[in-house]
mmCIF file of C-alpha atoms in Angstrom:
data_model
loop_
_atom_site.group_PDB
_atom_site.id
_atom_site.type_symbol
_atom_site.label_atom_id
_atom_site.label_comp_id
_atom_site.label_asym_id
_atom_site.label_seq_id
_atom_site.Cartn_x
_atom_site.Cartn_y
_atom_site.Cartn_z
ATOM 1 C CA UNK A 13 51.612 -1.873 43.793
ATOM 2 C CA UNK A 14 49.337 -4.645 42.750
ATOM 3 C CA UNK A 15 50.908 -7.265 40.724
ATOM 4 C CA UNK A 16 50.199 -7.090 37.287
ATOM 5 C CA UNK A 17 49.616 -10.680 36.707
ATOM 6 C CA UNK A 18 46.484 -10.162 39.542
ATOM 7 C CA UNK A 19 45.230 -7.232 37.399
ATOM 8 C CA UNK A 20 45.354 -9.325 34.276
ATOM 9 C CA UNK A 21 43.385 -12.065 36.006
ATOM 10 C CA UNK A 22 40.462 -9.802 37.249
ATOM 11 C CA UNK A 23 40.507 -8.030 34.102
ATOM 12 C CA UNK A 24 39.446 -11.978 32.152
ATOM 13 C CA UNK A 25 37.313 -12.422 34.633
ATOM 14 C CA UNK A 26 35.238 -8.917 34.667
ATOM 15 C CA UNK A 27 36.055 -8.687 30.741
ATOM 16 C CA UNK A 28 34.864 -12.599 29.970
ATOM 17 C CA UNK A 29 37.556 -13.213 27.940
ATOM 18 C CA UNK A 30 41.662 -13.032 27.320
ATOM 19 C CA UNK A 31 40.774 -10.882 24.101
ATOM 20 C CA UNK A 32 39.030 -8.578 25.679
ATOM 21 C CA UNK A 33 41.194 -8.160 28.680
ATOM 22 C CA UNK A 34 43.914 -7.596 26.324
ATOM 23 C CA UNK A 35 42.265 -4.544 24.442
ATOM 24 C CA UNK A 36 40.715 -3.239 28.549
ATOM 25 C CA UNK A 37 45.031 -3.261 29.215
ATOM 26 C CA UNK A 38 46.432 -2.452 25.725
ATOM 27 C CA UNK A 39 48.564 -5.589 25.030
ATOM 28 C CA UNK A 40 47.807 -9.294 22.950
ATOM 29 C CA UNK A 41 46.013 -12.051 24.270
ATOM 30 C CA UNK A 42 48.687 -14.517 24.177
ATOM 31 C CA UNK A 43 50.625 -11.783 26.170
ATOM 32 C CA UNK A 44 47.469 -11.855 28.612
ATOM 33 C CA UNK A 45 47.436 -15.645 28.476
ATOM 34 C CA UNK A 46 51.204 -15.862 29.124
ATOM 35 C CA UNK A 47 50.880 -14.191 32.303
ATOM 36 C CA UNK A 48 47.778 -15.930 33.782
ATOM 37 C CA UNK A 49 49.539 -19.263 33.265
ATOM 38 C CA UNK A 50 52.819 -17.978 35.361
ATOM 39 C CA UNK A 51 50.423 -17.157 37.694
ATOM 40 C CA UNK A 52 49.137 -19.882 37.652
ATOM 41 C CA UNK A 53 52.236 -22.240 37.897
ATOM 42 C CA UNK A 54 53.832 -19.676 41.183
ATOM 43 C CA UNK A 55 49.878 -20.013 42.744
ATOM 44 C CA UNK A 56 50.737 -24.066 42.068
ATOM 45 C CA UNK A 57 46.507 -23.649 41.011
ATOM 46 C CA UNK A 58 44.719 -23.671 37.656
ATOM 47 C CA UNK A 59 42.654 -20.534 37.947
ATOM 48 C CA UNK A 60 40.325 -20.851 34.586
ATOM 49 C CA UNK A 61 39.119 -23.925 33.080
ATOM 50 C CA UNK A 62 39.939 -23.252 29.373
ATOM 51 C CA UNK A 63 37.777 -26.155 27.944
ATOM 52 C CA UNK A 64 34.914 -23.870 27.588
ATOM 53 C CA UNK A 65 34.309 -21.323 24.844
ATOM 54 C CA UNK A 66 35.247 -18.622 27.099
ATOM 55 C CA UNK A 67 37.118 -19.167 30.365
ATOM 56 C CA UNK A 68 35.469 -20.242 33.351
ATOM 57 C CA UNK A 69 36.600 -19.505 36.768
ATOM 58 C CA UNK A 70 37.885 -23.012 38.455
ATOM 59 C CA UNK A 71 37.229 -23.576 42.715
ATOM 60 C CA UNK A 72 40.456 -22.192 43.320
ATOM 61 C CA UNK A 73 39.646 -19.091 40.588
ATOM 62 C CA UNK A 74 36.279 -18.372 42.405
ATOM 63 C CA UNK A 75 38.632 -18.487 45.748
ATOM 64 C CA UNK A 76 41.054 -16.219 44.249
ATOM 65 C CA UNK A 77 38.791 -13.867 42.832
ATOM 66 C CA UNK A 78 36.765 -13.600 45.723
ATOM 67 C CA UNK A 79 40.081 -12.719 48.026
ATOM 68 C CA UNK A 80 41.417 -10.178 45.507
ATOM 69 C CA UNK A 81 37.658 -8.393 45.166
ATOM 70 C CA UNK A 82 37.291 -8.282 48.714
ATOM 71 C CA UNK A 83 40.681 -6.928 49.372
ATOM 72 C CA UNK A 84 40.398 -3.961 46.524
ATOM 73 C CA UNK A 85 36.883 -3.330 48.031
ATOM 74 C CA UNK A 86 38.947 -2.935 51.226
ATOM 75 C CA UNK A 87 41.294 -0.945 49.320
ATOM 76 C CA UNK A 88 39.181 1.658 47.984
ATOM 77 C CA UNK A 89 37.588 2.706 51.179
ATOM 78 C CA UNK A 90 40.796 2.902 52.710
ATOM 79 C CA UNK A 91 41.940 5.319 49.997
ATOM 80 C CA UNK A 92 38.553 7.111 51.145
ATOM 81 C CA UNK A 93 39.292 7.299 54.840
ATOM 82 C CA UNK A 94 43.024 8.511 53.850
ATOM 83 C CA UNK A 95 41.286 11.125 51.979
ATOM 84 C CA UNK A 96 39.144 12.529 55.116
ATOM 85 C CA UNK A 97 41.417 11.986 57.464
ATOM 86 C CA UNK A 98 44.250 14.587 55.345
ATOM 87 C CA UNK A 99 41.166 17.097 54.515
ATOM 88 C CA UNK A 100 41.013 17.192 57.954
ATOM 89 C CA UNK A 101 44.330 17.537 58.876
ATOM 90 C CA UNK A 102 44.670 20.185 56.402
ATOM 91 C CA UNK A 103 42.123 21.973 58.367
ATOM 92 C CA UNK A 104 44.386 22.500 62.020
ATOM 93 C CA UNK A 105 46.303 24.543 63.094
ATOM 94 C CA UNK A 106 49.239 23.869 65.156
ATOM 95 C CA UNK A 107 49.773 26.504 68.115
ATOM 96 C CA UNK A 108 52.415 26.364 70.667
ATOM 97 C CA UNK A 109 52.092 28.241 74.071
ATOM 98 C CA UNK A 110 55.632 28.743 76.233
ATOM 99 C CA UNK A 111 54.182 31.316 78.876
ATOM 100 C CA UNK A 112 50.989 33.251 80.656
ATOM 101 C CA UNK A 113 49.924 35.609 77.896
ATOM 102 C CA UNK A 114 49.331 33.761 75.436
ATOM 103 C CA UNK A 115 47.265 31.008 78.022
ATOM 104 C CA UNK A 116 45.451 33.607 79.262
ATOM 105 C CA UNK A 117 43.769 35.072 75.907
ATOM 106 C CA UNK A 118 44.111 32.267 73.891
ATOM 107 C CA UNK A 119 40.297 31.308 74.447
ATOM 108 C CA UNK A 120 39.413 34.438 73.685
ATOM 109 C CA UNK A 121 41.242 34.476 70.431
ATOM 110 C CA UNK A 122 40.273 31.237 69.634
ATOM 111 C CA UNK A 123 36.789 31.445 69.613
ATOM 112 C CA UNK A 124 37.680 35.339 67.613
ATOM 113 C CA UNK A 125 39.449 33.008 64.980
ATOM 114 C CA UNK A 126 36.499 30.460 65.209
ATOM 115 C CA UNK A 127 33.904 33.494 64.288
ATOM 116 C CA UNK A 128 35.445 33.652 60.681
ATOM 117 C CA UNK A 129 37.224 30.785 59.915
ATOM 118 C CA UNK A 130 34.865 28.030 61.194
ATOM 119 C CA UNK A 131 36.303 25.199 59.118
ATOM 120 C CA UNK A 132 39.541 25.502 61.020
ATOM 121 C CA UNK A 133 40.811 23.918 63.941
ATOM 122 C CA UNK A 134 43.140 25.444 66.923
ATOM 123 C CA UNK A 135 45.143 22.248 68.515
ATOM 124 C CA UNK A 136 47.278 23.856 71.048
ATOM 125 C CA UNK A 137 50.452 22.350 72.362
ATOM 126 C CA UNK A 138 51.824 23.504 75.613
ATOM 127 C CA UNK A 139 55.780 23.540 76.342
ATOM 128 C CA UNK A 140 58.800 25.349 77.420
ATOM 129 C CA UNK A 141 60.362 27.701 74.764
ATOM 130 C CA UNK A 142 62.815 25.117 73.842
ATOM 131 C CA UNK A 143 60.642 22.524 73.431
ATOM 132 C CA UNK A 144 58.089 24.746 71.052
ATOM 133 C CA UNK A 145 60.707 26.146 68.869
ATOM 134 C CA UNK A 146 62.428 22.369 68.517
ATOM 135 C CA UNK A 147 58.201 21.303 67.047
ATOM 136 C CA UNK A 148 58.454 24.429 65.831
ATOM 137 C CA UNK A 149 61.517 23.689 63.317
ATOM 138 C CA UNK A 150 60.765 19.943 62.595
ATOM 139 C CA UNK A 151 57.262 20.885 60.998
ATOM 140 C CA UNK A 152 54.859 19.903 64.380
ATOM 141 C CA UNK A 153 54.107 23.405 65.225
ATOM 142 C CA UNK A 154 52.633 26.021 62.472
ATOM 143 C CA UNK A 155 53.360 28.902 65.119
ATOM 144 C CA UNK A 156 54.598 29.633 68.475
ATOM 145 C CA UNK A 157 53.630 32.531 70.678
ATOM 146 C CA UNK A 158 56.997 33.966 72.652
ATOM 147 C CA UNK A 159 59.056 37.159 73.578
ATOM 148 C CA UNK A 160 59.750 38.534 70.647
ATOM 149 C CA UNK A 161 63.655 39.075 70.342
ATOM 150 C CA UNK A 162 64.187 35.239 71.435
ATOM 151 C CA UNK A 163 61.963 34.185 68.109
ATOM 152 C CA UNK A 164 63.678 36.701 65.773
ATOM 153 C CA UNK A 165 67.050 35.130 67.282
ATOM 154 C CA UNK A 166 66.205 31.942 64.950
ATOM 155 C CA UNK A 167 67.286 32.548 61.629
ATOM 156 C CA UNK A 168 64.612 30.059 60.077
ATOM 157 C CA UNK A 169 61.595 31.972 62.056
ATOM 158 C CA UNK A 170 59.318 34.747 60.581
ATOM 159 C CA UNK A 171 58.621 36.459 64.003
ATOM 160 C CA UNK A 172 56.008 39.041 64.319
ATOM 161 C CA UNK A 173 55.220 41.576 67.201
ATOM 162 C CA UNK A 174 51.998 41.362 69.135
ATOM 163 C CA UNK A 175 51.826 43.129 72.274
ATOM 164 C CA UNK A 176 54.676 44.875 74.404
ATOM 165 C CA UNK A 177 54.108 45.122 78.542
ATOM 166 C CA UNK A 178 56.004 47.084 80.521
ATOM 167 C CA UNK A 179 57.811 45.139 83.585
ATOM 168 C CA UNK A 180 55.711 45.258 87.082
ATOM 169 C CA UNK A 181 55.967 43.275 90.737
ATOM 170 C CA UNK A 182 53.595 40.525 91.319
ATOM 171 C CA UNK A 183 53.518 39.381 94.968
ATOM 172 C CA UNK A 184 50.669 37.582 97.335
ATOM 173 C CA UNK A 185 47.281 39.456 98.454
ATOM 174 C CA UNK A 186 49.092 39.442 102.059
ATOM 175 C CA UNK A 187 52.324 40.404 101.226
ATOM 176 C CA UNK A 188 53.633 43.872 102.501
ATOM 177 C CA UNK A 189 54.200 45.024 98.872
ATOM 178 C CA UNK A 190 50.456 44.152 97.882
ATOM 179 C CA UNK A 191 49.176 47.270 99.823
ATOM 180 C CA UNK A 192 51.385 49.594 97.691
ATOM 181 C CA UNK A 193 50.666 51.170 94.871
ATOM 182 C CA UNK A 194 54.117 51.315 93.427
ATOM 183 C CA UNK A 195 57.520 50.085 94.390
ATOM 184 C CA UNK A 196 61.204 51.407 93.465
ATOM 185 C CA UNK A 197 63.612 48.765 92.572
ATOM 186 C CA UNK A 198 66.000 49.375 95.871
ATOM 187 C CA UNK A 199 62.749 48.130 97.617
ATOM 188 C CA UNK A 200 63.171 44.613 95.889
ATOM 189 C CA UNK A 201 66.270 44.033 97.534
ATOM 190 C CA UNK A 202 64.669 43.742 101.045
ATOM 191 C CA UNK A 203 62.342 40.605 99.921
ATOM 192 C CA UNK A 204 63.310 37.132 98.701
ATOM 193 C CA UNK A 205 62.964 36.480 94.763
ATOM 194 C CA UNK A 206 61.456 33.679 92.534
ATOM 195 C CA UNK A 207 62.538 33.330 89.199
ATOM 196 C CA UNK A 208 62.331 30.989 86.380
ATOM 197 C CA UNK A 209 65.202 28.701 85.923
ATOM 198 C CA UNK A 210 67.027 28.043 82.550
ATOM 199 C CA UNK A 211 65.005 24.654 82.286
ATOM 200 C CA UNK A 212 61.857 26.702 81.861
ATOM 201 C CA UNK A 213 63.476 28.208 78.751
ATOM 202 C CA UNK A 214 65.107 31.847 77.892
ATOM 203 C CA UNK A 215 65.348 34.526 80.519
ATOM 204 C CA UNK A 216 63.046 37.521 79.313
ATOM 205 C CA UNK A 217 64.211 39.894 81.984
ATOM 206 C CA UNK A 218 68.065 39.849 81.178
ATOM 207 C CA UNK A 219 68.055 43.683 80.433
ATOM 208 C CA UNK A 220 65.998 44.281 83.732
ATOM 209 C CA UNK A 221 68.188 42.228 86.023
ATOM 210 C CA UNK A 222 71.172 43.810 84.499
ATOM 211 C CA UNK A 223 69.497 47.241 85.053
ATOM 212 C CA UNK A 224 69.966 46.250 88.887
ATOM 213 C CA UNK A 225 73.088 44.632 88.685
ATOM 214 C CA UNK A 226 74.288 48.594 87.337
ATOM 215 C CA UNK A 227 72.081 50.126 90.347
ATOM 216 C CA UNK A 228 74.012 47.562 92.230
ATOM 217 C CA UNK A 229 70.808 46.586 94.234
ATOM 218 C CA UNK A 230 71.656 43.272 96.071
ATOM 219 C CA UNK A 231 68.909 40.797 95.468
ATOM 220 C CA UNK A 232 68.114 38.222 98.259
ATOM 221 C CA UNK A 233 68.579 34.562 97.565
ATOM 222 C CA UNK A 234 66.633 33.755 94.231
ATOM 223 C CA UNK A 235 64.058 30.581 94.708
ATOM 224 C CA UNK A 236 64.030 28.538 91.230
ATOM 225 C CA UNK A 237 61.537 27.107 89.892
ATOM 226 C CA UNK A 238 61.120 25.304 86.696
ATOM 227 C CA UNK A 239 57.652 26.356 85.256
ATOM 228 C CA UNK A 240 55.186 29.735 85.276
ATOM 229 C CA UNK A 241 52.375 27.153 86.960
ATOM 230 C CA UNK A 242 55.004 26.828 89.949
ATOM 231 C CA UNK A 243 55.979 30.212 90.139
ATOM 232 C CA UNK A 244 52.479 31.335 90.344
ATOM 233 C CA UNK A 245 52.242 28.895 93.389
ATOM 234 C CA UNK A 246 54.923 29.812 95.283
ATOM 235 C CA UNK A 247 54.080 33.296 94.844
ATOM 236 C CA UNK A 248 50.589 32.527 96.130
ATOM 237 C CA UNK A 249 52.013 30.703 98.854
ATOM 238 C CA UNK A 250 54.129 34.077 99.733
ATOM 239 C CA UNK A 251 57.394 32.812 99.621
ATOM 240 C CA UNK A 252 59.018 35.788 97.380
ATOM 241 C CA UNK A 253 58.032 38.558 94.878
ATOM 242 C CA UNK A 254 58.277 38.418 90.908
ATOM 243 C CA UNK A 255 58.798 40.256 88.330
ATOM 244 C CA UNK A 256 56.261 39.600 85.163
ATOM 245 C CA UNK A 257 55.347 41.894 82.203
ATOM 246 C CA UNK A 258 51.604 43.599 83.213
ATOM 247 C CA UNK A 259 49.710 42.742 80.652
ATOM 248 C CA UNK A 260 50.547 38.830 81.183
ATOM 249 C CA UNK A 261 49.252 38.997 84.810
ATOM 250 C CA UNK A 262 45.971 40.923 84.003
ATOM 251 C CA UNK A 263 43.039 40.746 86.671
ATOM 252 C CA UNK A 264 43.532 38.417 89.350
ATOM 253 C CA UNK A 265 42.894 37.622 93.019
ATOM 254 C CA UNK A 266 45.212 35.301 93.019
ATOM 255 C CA UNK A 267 48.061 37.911 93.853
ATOM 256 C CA UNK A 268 48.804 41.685 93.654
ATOM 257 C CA UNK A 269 50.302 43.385 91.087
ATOM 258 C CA UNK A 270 52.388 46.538 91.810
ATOM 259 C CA UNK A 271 53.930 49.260 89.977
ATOM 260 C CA UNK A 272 57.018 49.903 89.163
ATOM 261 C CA UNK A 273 58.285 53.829 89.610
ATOM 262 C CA UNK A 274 59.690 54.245 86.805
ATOM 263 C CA UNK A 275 59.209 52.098 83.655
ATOM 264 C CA UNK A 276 62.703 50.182 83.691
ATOM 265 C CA UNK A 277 62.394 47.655 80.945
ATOM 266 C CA UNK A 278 59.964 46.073 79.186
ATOM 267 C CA UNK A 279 58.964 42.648 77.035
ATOM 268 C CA UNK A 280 57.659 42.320 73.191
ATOM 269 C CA UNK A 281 55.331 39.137 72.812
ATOM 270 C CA UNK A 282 55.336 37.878 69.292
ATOM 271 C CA UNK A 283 54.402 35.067 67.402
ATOM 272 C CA UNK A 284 56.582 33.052 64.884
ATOM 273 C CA UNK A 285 56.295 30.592 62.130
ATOM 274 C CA UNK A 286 58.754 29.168 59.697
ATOM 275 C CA UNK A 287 59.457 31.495 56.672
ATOM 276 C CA UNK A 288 59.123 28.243 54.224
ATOM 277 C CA UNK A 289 55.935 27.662 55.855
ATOM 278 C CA UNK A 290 53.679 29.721 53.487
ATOM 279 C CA UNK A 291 50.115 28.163 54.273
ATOM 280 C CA UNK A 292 47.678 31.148 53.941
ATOM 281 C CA UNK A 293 45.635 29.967 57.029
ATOM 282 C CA UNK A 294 48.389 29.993 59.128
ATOM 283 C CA UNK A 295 49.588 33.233 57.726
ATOM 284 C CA UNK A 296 45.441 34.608 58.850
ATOM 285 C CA UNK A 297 45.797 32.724 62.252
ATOM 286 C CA UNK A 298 48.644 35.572 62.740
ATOM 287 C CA UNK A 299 47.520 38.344 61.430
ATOM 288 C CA UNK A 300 44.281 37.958 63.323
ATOM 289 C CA UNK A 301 46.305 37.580 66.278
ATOM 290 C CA UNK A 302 47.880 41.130 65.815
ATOM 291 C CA UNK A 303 43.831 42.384 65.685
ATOM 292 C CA UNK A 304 42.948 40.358 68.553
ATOM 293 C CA UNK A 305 45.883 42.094 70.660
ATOM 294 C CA UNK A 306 45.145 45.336 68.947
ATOM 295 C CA UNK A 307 41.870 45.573 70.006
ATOM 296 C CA UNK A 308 42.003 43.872 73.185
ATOM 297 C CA UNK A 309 45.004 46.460 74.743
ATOM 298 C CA UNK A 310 44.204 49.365 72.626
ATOM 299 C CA UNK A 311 43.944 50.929 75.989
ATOM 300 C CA UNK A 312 47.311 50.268 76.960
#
């Protein structure tokens, strides 16, 4: 806050007189007075040469004036740009991404959400589960895509249902699996495995590898990795098969997707926010989502 005493003094100066600066603030003009001349004796400077009828701005008065006129110049178009700068912020949307899906028709939904909100903004964050739902919590995320069960998991999180894929194999264009049609899951026990790790965040297939673990199919040594980008790789560069809900994979010639027999298991993707977060455009952001997905898979 600017000191009183300063307002006081530009008020005499842009008034013309102590009377009149004491009416522009409400109080006497010996209080006005009072409190130019401790300002005045902390400054160690006579600001106003009082000899005149009405008080005339000294060297060090110009000086002073011109400082504190400059500075609430300054001032004011700061206040401006803090203005902007929050009417623009209130404009975006933060959107977390943990996996595939959600990379793969994000563009597609943003530019649907761009067709009828144009004012908004989409600033997407990228991130492991963990790391999305920690931004997530503090306030730096306004919604995170995920499997569905994990986000209703978090007591805090208003999780809502967008698409659910049933589990298939994904394995390289010259792998022996890619020129099937289907596969049974004894089958997967005759090829090596990669899987995320737990540093990549939750495991989505827990109730399809324990759907194995009952058929008691032996599964050969499981390569880790720690992200979906590296696990795309290393199925590219054939060194196992994966398991990945179908719609996440989609169209690619990157590797083969392949059938499962019989529909063992399958994964929800959702989308969460925080339940005290009640901004209506984040609340739209969802809910056009759920169209998006709707309409994209109705076929599905």
């Amino acid at each position: 806050m600017l000191d009183k005493r300063v307002l006081y003094f530009l008020a005499v100066v842009e008034e013309g007189s102590f009377s009149a600066a004491g009416k522009a603030h409400l109080i006497t003009q010996s209080a006005i007075s009072q409190q130019i001349a401790f300002l005045e004796s902390d400054l160690s400077a006579q600001l106003f040469d009082r000899s005149f009828y009405k008080p005339k701005l000294t060297k060090a008065g110009e000086l002073f004036y011109a400082f504190w006129d400059e500075t609430l110049e300054r001032e004011a178009e700061m206040i401006v740009n803090l203005q902007a700068v929050s009417r623009i912020e209130g404009q975006v949307i933060h959107v977390g991404i943990t996996g595939p899906l959600e990379s793969k028709d994000l563009p597609s939904m943003i530019a649907f959400h761009e067709e009828r909100f144009p004012e908004k903004i989409i600033k997407v964050t990228k991130g492991s589960f963990k790391s999305c739902m920690r931004q997530l919590e503090a306030g730096d995320l306004d919604a995170v895509f995920g499997r569905l069960d994990e986000l209703s998991a978090q007591s805090t999180i208003e999780a809502t249902p967008l698409i659910q894929s049933d589990i298939c194999i994904i394995c390289s264009p010259n792998h022996p699996l890619g020129k099937q049609k289907a596969v049974t899951l004894e089958e997967l026990g005759n090829y090596p495995i990669v899987a995320l790790s737990q540093k990549a965040g939750p495991d989505y297939f827990t109730e399809f590898k324990q759907i194995i673990r009952e058929k008691k199919i032996e599964l050969k040594p499981v390569f880790y990795v720690d992200s979906v980008e590296e696990l795309t790789k290393s199925i590219q560069l054939n060194k196992g098969i994966s398991w990945a809900g179908k719609t996440v994979v989609g169209k690619t010639d990157k590797f083969k997707v392949v059938d499962l027999e019989s529909t063992y298991s399958s994964a929800i993707c959702g989308i969460g926010k925080r339940k005290r977060n009640q901004r209506e455009d984040v609340q739209n952001f969802i809910e056009l989502c759920e169209t998006y997905f709707k309409n994209e898979y109705a076929s599905i």
